[in-house]
Tab-separated table of C-alpha atoms in Angstrom:
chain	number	residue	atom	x	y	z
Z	94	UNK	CA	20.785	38.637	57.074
Z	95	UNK	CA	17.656	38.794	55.128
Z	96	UNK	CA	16.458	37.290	51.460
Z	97	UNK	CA	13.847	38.011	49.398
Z	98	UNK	CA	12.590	35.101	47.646
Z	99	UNK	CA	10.408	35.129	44.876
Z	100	UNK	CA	9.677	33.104	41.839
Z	101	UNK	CA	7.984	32.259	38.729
Z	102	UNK	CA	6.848	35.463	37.308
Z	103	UNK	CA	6.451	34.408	33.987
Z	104	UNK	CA	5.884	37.786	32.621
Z	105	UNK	CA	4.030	38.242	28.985
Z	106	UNK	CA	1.845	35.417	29.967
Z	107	UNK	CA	-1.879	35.862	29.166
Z	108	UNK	CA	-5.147	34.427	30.886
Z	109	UNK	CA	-7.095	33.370	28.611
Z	110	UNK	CA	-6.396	35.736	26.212
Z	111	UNK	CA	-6.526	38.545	28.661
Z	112	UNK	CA	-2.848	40.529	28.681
Z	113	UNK	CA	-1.735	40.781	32.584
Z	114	UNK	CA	0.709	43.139	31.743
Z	115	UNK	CA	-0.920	45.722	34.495
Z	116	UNK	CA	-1.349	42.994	36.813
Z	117	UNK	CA	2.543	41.816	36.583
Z	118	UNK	CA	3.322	45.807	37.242
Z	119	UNK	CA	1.166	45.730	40.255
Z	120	UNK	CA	3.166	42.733	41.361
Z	121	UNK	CA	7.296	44.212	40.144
Z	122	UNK	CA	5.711	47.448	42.756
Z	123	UNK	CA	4.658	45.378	45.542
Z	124	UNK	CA	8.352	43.607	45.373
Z	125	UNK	CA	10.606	47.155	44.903
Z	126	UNK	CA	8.477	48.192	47.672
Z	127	UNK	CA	9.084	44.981	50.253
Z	128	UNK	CA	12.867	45.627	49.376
Z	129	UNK	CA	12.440	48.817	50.472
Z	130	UNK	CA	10.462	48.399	53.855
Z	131	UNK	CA	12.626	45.172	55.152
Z	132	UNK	CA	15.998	46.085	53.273
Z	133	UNK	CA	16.649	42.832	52.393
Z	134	UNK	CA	20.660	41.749	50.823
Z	135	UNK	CA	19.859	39.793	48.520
Z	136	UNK	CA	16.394	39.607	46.216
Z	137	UNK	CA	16.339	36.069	44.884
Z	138	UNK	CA	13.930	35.185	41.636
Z	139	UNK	CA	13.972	31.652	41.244
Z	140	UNK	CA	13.083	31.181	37.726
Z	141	UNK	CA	10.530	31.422	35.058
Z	142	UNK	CA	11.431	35.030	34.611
Z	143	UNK	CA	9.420	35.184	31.516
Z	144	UNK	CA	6.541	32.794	30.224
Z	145	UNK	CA	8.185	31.791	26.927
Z	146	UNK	CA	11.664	30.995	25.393
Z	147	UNK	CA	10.640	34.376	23.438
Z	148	UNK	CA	8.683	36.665	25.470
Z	149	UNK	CA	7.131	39.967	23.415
Z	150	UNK	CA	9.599	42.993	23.706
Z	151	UNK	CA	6.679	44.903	25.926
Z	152	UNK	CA	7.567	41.613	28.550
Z	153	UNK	CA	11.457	41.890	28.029
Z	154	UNK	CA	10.983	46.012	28.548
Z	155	UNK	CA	8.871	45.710	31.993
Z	156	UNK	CA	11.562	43.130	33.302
Z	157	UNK	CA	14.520	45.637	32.420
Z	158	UNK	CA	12.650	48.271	33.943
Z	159	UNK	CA	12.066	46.579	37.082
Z	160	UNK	CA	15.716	45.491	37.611
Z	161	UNK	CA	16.784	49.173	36.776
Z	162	UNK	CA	14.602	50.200	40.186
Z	163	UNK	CA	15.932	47.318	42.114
Z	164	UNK	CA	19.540	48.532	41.184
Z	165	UNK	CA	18.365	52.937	41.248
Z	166	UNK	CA	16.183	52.738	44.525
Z	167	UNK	CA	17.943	49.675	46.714
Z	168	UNK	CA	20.922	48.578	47.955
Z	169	UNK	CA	19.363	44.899	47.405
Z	170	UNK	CA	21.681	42.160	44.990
Z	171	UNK	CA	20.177	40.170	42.467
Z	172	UNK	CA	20.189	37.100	42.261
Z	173	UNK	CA	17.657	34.924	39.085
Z	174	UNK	CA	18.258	32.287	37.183
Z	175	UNK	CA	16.649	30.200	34.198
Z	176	UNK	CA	13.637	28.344	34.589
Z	177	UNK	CA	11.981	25.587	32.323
Z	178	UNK	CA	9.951	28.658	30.794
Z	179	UNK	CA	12.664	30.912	30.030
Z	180	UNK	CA	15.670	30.726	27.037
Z	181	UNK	CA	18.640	29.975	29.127
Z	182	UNK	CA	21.081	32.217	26.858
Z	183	UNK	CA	18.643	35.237	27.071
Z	184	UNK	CA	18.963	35.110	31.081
Z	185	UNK	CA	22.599	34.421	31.038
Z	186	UNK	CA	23.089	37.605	28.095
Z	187	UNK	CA	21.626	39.472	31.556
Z	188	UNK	CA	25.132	38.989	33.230
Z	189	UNK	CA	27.572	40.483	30.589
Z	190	UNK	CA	27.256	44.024	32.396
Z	191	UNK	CA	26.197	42.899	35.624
Z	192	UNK	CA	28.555	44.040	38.481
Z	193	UNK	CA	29.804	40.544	39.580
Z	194	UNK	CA	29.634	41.826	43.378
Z	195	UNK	CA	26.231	42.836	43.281
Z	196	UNK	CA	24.732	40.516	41.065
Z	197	UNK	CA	24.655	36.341	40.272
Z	198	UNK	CA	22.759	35.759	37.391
Z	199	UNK	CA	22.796	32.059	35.735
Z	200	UNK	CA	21.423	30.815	32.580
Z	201	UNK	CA	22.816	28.095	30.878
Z	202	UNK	CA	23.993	24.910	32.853
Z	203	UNK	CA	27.728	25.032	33.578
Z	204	UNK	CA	30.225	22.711	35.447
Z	205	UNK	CA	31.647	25.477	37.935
Z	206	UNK	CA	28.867	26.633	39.793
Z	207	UNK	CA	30.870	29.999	42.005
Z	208	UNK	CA	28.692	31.946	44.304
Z	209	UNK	CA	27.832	35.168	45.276
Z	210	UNK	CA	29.731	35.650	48.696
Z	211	UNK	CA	27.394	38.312	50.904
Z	212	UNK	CA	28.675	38.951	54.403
Z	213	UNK	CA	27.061	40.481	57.498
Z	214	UNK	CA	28.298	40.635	61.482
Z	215	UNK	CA	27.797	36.522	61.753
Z	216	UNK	CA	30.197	35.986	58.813
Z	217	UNK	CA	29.680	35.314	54.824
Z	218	UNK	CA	26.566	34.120	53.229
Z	219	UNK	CA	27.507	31.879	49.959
Z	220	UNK	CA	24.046	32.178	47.204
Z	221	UNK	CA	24.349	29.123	44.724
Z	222	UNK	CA	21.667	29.812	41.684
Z	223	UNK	CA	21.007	26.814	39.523
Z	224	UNK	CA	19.454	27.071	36.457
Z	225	UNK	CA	17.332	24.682	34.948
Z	226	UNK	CA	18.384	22.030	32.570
Z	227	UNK	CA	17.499	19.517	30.675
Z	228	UNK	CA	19.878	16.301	30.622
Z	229	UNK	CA	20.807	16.464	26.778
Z	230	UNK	CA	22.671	20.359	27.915
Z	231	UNK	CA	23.834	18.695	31.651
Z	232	UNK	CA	25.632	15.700	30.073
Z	233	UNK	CA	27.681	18.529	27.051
Z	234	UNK	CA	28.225	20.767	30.109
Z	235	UNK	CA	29.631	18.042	33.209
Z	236	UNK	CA	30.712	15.631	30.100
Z	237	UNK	CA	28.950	12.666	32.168
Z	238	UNK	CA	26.690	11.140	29.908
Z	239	UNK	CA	24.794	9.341	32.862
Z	240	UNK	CA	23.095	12.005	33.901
Z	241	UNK	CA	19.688	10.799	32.529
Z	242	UNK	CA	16.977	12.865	34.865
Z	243	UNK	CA	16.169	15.597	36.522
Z	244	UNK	CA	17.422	14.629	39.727
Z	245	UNK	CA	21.112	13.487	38.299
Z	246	UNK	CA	21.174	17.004	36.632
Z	247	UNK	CA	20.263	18.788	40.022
Z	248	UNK	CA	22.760	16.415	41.932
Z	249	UNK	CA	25.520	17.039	39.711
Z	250	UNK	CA	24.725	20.787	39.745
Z	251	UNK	CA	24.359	21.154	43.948
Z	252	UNK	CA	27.958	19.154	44.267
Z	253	UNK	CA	29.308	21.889	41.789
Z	254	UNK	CA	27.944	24.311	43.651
Z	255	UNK	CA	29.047	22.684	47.237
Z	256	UNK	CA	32.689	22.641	46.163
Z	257	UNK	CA	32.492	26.610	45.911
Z	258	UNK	CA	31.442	27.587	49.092
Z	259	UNK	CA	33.643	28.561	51.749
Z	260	UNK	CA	34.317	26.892	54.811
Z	261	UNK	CA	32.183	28.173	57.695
Z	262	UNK	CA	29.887	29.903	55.478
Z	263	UNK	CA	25.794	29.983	55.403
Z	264	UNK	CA	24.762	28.076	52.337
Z	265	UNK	CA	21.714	29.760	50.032
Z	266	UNK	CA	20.181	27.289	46.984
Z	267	UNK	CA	18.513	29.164	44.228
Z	268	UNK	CA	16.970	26.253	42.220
Z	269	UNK	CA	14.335	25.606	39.355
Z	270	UNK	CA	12.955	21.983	40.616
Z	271	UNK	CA	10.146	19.618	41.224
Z	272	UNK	CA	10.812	18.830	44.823
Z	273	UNK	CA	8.642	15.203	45.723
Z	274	UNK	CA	6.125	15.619	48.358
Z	275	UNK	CA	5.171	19.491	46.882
Z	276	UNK	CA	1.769	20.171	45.696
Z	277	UNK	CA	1.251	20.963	42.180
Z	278	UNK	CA	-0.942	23.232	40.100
Z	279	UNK	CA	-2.670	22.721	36.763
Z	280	UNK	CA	-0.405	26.059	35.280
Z	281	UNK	CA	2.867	24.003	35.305
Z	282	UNK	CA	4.529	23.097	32.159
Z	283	UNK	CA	6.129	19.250	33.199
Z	284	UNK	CA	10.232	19.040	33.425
Z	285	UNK	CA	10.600	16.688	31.842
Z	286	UNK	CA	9.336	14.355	28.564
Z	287	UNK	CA	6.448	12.408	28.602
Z	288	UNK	CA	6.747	9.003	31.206
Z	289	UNK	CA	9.917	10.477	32.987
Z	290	UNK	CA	9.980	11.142	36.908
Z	291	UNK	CA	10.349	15.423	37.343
Z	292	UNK	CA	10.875	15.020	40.992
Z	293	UNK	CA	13.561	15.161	42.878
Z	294	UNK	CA	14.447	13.948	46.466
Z	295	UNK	CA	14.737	16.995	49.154
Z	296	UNK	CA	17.799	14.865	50.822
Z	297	UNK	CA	19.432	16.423	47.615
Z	298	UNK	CA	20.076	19.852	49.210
Z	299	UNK	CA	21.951	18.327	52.533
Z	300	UNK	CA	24.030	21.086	54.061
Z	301	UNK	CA	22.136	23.976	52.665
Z	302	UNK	CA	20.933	26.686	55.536
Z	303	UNK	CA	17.819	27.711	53.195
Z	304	UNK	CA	16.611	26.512	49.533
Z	305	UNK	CA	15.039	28.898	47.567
Z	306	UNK	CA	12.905	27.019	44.603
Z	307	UNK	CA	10.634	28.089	42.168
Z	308	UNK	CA	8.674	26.098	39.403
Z	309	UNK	CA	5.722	25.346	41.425
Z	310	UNK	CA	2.706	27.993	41.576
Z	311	UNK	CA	1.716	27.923	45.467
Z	312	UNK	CA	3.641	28.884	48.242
Z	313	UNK	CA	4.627	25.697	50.498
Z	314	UNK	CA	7.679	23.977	52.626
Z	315	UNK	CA	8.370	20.598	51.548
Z	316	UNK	CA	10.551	17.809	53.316
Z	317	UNK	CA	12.050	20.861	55.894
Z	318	UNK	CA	11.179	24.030	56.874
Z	319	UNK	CA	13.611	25.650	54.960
Z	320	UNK	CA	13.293	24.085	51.635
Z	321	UNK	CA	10.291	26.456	50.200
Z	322	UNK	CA	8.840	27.585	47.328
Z	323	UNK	CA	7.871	30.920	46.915
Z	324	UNK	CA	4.984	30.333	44.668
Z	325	UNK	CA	3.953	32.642	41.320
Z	326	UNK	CA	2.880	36.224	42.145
Z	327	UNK	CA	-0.730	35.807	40.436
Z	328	UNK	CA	-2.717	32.280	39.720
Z	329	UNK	CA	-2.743	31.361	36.263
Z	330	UNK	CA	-5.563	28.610	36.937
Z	331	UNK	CA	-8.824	27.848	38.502
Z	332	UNK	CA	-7.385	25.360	41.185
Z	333	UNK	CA	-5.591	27.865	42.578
Z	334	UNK	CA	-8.514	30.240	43.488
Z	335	UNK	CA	-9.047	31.481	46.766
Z	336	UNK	CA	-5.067	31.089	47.394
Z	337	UNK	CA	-3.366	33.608	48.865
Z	338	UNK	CA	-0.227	34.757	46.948
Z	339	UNK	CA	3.033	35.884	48.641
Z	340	UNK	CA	6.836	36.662	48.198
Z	341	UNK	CA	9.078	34.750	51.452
Z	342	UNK	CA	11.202	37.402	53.801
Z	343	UNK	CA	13.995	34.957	55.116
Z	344	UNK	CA	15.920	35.884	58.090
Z	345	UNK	CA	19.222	33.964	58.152
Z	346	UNK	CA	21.049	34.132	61.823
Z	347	UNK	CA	24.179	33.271	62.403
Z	348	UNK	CA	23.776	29.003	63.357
Z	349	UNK	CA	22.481	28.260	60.482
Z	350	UNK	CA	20.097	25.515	59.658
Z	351	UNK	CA	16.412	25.099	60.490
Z	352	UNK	CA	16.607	26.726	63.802
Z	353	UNK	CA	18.440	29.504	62.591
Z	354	UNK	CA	15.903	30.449	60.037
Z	355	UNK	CA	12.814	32.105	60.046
Z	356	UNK	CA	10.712	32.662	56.609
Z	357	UNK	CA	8.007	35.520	57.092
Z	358	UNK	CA	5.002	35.549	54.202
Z	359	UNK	CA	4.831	38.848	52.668
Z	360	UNK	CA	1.132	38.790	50.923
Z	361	UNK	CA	0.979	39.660	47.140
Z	362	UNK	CA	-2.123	42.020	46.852
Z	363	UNK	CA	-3.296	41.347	42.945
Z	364	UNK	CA	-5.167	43.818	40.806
Z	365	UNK	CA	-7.541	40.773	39.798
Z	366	UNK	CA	-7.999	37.662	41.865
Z	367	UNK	CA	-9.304	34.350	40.380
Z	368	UNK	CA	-12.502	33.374	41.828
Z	369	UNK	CA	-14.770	30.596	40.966
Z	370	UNK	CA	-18.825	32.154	41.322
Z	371	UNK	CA	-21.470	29.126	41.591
Z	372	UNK	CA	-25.488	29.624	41.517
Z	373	UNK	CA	-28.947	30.837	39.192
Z	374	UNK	CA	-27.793	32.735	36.517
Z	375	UNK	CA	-30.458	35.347	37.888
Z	376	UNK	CA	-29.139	35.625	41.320
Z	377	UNK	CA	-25.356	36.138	40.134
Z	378	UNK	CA	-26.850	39.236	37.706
Z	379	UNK	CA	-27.277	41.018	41.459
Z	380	UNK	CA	-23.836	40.473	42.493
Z	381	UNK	CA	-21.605	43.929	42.470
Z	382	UNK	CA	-19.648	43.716	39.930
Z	383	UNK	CA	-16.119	42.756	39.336
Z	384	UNK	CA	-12.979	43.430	36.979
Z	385	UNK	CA	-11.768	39.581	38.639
Z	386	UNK	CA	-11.248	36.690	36.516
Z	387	UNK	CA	-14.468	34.561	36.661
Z	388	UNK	CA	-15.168	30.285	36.963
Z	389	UNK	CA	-19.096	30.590	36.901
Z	390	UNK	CA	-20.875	27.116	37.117
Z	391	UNK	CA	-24.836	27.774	36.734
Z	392	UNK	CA	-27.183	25.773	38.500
Z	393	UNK	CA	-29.841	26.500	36.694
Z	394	UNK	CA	-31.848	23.184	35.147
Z	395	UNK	CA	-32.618	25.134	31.896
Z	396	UNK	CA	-30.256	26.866	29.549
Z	397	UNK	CA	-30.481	30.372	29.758
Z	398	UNK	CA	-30.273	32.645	26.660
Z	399	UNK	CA	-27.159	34.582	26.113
Z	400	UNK	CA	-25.680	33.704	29.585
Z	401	UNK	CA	-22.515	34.193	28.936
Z	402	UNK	CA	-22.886	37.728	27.255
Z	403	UNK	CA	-25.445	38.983	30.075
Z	404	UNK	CA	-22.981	37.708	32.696
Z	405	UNK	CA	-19.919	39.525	31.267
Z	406	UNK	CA	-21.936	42.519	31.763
Z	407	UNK	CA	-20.982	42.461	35.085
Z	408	UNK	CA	-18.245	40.399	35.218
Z	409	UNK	CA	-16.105	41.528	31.950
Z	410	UNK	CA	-13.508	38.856	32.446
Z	411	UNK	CA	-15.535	36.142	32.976
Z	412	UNK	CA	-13.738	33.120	31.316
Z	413	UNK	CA	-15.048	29.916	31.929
Z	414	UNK	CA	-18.927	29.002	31.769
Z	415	UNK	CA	-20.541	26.019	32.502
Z	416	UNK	CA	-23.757	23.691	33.974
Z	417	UNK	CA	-23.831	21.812	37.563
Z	418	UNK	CA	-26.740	19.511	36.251
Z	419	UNK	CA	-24.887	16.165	35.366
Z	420	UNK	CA	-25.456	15.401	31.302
Z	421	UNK	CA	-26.441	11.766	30.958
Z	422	UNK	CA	-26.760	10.911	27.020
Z	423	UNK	CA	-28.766	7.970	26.314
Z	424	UNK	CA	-29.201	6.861	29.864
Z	425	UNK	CA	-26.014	5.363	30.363
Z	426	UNK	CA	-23.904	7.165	33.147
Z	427	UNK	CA	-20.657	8.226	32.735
Z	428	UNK	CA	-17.914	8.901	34.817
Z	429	UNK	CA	-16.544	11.959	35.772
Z	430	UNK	CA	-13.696	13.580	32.797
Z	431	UNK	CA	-10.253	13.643	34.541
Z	432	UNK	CA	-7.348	15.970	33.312
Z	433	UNK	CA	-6.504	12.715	31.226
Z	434	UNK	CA	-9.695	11.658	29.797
Z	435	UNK	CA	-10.986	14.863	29.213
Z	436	UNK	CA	-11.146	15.393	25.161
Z	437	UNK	CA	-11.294	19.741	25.996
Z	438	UNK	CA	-8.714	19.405	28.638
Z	439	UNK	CA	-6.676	17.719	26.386
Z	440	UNK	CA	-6.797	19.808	23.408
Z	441	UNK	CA	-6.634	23.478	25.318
Z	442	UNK	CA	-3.677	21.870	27.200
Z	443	UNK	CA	-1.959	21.212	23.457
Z	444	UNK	CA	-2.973	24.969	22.150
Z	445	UNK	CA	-1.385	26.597	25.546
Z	446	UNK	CA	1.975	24.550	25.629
Z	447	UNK	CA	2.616	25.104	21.811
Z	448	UNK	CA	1.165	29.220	22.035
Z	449	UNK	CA	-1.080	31.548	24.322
Z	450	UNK	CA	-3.727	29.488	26.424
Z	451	UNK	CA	-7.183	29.578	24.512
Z	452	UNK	CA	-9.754	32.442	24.845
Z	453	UNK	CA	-13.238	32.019	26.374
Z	454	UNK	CA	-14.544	31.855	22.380
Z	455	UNK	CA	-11.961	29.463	20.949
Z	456	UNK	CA	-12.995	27.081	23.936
Z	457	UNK	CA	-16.466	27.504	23.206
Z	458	UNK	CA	-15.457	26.782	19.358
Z	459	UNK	CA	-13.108	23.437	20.143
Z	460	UNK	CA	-16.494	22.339	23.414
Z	461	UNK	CA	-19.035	22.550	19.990
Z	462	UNK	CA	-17.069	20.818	18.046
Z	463	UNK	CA	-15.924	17.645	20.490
Z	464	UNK	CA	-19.634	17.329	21.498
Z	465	UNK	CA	-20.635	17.065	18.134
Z	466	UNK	CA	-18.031	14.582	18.071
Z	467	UNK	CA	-18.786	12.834	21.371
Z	468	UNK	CA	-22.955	12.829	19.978
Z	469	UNK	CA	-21.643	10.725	16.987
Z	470	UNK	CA	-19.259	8.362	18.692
Z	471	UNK	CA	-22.465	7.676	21.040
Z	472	UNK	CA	-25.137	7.230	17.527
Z	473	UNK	CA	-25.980	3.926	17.474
């Protein structure tokens, strides 16, 4: 039997500023499409549906029309659940009309945790989709008021699931999760509040034939083969640049287990990449140019007029602009800003978890003012 796994779409998002509304429809085709070369049973979208708890309708309309072509053009079930991102009641309203045999969709956490039961010539296939949850909504739903992290609301929510599934049956995890040991990328919102542990231990999925997570931005295995994230169909950040993008084709047979499953890449092929461009500001003017998104670092020793407008002349969506040559005020060295110590990371961190990430200007605006800032601090 084979699964399409994807994740983490987070449609309506922007870049800074820049809509991706054209580049998430590039991305729905290339996914109707794989179901229809590989004829999978089962498409599986492991969370973050949307980027907010209330997307903009034009989001909300390209998701409905996507599912309508799933449904019209395949014989593929659906299976998606709530991420951290999404409103857990808006997913879950998604199942009211759903035909229960065809469909598993799961928003808010719930105690009973039944499957959808899929069946091929090596038996049944049992798909367990767990939403995401924080511990306040776990504790109402399981009434067990020591659940007190994410890993005691996943644990709780597996050995619901677990008591479902019938007996001989291949096992399928849908889950929303920071596994430990997975690689992070800077355009995750955390799972929890500030100073608690997110992870949780792979052991936690014991028994499952293949675990199909989402919440993480890059496609990777972590702890076995067949515990994977799918990784986001486009890169919402600069660290992941150069990354290649897929959706994961898994074949189940019928043993079960590692050696009875195979997970194939199926490349994403994005409308604009991310790419990070270093070098003279003249030399970069001769490039061809590009509708990508754009990291340009100058190495140029003197500032050069209008950069950033010239540049954008052949690189429209250039976002980020900045100087190699090390700035040492006063003769004192400094060491290198981290995520945590940087004042701008800081601040355009704030602005994109409380609205849309900042544009190219507004960064230039809040950069002006913090040096001015920083120049005073440092007046003797």
């Amino acid at each position: 039997m084979r699964i399409l796994h994807t994740a983490d779409l987070h449609l309506g998002r922007q870049f800074n500023g820049l809509a991706l509304e054209d580049d998430h429809a590039a991305v729905l085709d290339q996914i109707v499409a794989t179901i229809r070369e590989h004829r999978p049973r089962a498409l599986v979208i492991a969370g973050d549906i949307f980027d907010r708890a209330v997307p903009p309708a034009s989001a909300v309309r390209q998701f409905n029309g996507f599912l309508a072509r799933v449904v019209a053009e395949t014989e593929a079930a659906v299976v998606l659940l709530a991420g951290n991102h999404d409103q857990a009641d808006r997913i879950g309203a998604m199942a009211l009309l759903s035909d229960p045999r065809r469909a598993l969709i799961r928003g808010p956490v719930q105690a009973a945790e039944p499957p959808l039961i899929l069946s091929d010539a090596q038996g049944p296939v049992a798909i367990s989709a767990l939403p995401f949850a924080h511990e306040h909504a776990a504790r109402a739903a399981f009434g067990d008021e020591t659940l007190q992290s994410p890993e005691a609301v996943l644990a709780a929510q597996v050995a619901a699931a677990r008591a479902e599934v019938p007996g001989g049956a291949r096992w399928v995890i849908a889950a929303h999760a920071f596994v430990s040991g997975a690689v992070g990328s800077e355009g995750e919102r955390p799972l929890t509040r500030v100073g608690g542990i997110e992870t949780v231990r792979p052991e936690i999925f014991a028994g499952a034939t293949y675990v199909a997570l989402g919440h993480l931005h890059r496609p990777q295995t972590v702890g076995l083969p067949t515990i994977r994230y799918a990784g986001a169909p486009l890169a919402f950040g600069f660290d992941e640049a150069g990354h290649d993008k897929s959706m994961s084709l898994v074949t189940l047979d019928g043993a079960g287990g590692a050696r009875g499953t195979t997970v194939t890449p199926i490349p994403f092929r994005p409308r604009r990449r991310l790419r990070s461009l270093t070098g003279r500001h003249a030399d970069l003017m001769r490039e061809a140019p590009s509708e990508d998104f754009f990291k340009v670092v100058l190495t140029d020793q003197a500032p050069v007029i209008d950069a950033m407008k010239r540049l954008r002349a052949v690189f429209p969506n250039t976002c980020d602009l900045s100087y190699a040559r090390a700035a040492v005020p006063r003769g004192r060295a400094r060491a290198a800003p981290t995520a945590e110590t940087d004042p701008l990371a800081l601040v355009t961190g704030f602005v994109a978890a409380v609205r849309d990430a900042p544009s190219a200007a507004e960064r230039q605006v809040l950069a002006s003012a913090l040096a001015r800032i920083g120049a005073e601090g440092d007046a003797p």
